[in-house]
Amino acid sequence: MNSAMIRFILGRVLRIEAILLLLPCIVSVYYRESQGRYYLAVAAGAFLLGCLLSFCKPKNNVFYLKEGCVMTALSWILMSIVGCMPFWIAGEIPAFADALFETISGFTTTGASILSDVEALSNTALFWRSFTHWIGGMGVLVFLLAVMPLNGGSPMNLMRAESPGPSVGKLVPKVRQTARLLYLIYVGLTILEFLFLLFGRMPVFDAICTSFGTAGTGGFGIRNDSISGYTPYLQWVVTIFMILFGVNFNAFYFLVFGEIRKAFSMEEVRYYFLTIVAAIALILPNTRLIYHSIGIGLRHTAFQVASIITTTGFSTTDFDQWSQASKTVLVLLMFIGACAGSTGGGIKVSRFIILIKSVRRELVSYIHPKSIMKIKMDGKPVEHGVARSVNVYFITFVLVFAASVFLVSLEGRDMTTTFTAVAATINNIGPGLELVGPTWNFGFFSDGSKYVLMFDMLAGRLELFPLLILFYPTLWKEMFERRMHVHREPRSKEKG
């Protein structure tokens, strides 16, 4: 285990976060708010610590997947602790557990909140709260790869550990170029949505924060009523961009470079849009009766379906008042999630496609025992390792989900609240049903349950294994033994 390289990367991550913390300082100056000084102090401390950690470059630059996973998990934990400090120190979120919950929810693009009155926050806090979505949407390590040269080992291991989906590949030969392309697409779509929102006369500050929340598929609103207070035009704009940010970014790459056929031939993208259309068709008859208008019903239905499947979490209505069948469809969408390689959460459409095809292959083998049937995606055979990792992911997901539901259930809340609270956090969605519905929040949970849900948010965003590997004793034993060997080696040479 290359602990020196892990330390070095953590230092760089802290330096990046320190620079990003300067943006809310600018907002504070513009709105003449005193909270900016706390962000500046935290930024200074984070930058100093980052410089200390990354001052000595490691002699061995080689790192592999296990180091990539550890770097990713520790980076997100450290980034969340530092990011919550301004909320806590400024007193806008007085309890540390609540401040950390809100920040982890922001960085993981979950959107679950402990706040009952969002509008009581300063503009500085509202900006940072929404900006954490944008930072976490594409990932801070992908950003690091895009702006900083990283030699040695395989930088792709960092991208694989942080990027959502069963497999991550290069769009172009070099990893750094791939990271830059992903961020260019990400920034371009964010700016495009911002311009459409401005065209609909949304205030500039609201448009910036809403664009951040949509791009990162996070869902932190800056109003207590989320998006319901805005005009139908603005709600449709957010709906469309939520869906777009849930698409595999490879499709946008193909579109940008004129490979339109490749973009529309992606099987995962086709099934993603088909799932959205099917969900709207199933829910619309119910909402049409509630809102007494097909147009209004379609707007609310399309918005909530887009919000849930992309795991954004914005709301225009209290969907907890919908029929049981409609709410069941939404809960199923929570687990399906968006496409791999998008900013959305959930299990991912591609995993469900591979799983269903695996079941089909197993059924065929029962009927025709001697047949050899390969699983294919986009006309290409799926490697055995990818299919196996999908199966392992599902099993691990169920185990973590079941353990979390049990731990949170010890509080004695109703089953719907407990189940959907865990579903909403581990799938990085935000709102659930009943006490954690769109008009409520997570503030009533005990600190113990909040830490369980924080773990779920991080585990869901990092695809489980990068976080779970931190709890694997052999990893730390290997690191300890390696450090002891390094310290003993010079002494043995002197004796010789």
PDB file of C-alpha atoms in Angstrom, residues 12 15-16 143-150 176 180:
ATOM      1  CA  ARG A  12      -4.019  18.095  -3.334  1.00  0.00           C
ATOM      2  CA  ARG A  15      -5.864  22.518  -1.735  1.00  0.00           C
ATOM      3  CA  ILE A  16      -8.556  22.287  -4.431  1.00  0.00           C
ATOM      4  CA  PHE A 143     -11.443  17.408 -11.530  1.00  0.00           C
ATOM      5  CA  LEU A 144      -7.974  16.787 -10.061  1.00  0.00           C
ATOM      6  CA  LEU A 145      -7.119  14.556 -13.020  1.00  0.00           C
ATOM      7  CA  ALA A 146      -8.382  17.235 -15.403  1.00  0.00           C
ATOM      8  CA  VAL A 147      -6.313  20.114 -14.032  1.00  0.00           C
ATOM      9  CA  MET A 148      -3.223  18.489 -12.547  1.00  0.00           C
ATOM     10  CA  PRO A 149      -0.706  16.108 -14.147  1.00  0.00           C
ATOM     11  CA  LEU A 150      -0.521  12.797 -12.282  1.00  0.00           C
ATOM     12  CA  ARG A 176      -6.317  13.471 -18.370  1.00  0.00           C
ATOM     13  CA  ARG A 180     -11.117  17.311 -19.323  1.00  0.00           C
TER      14      ARG A 180
END
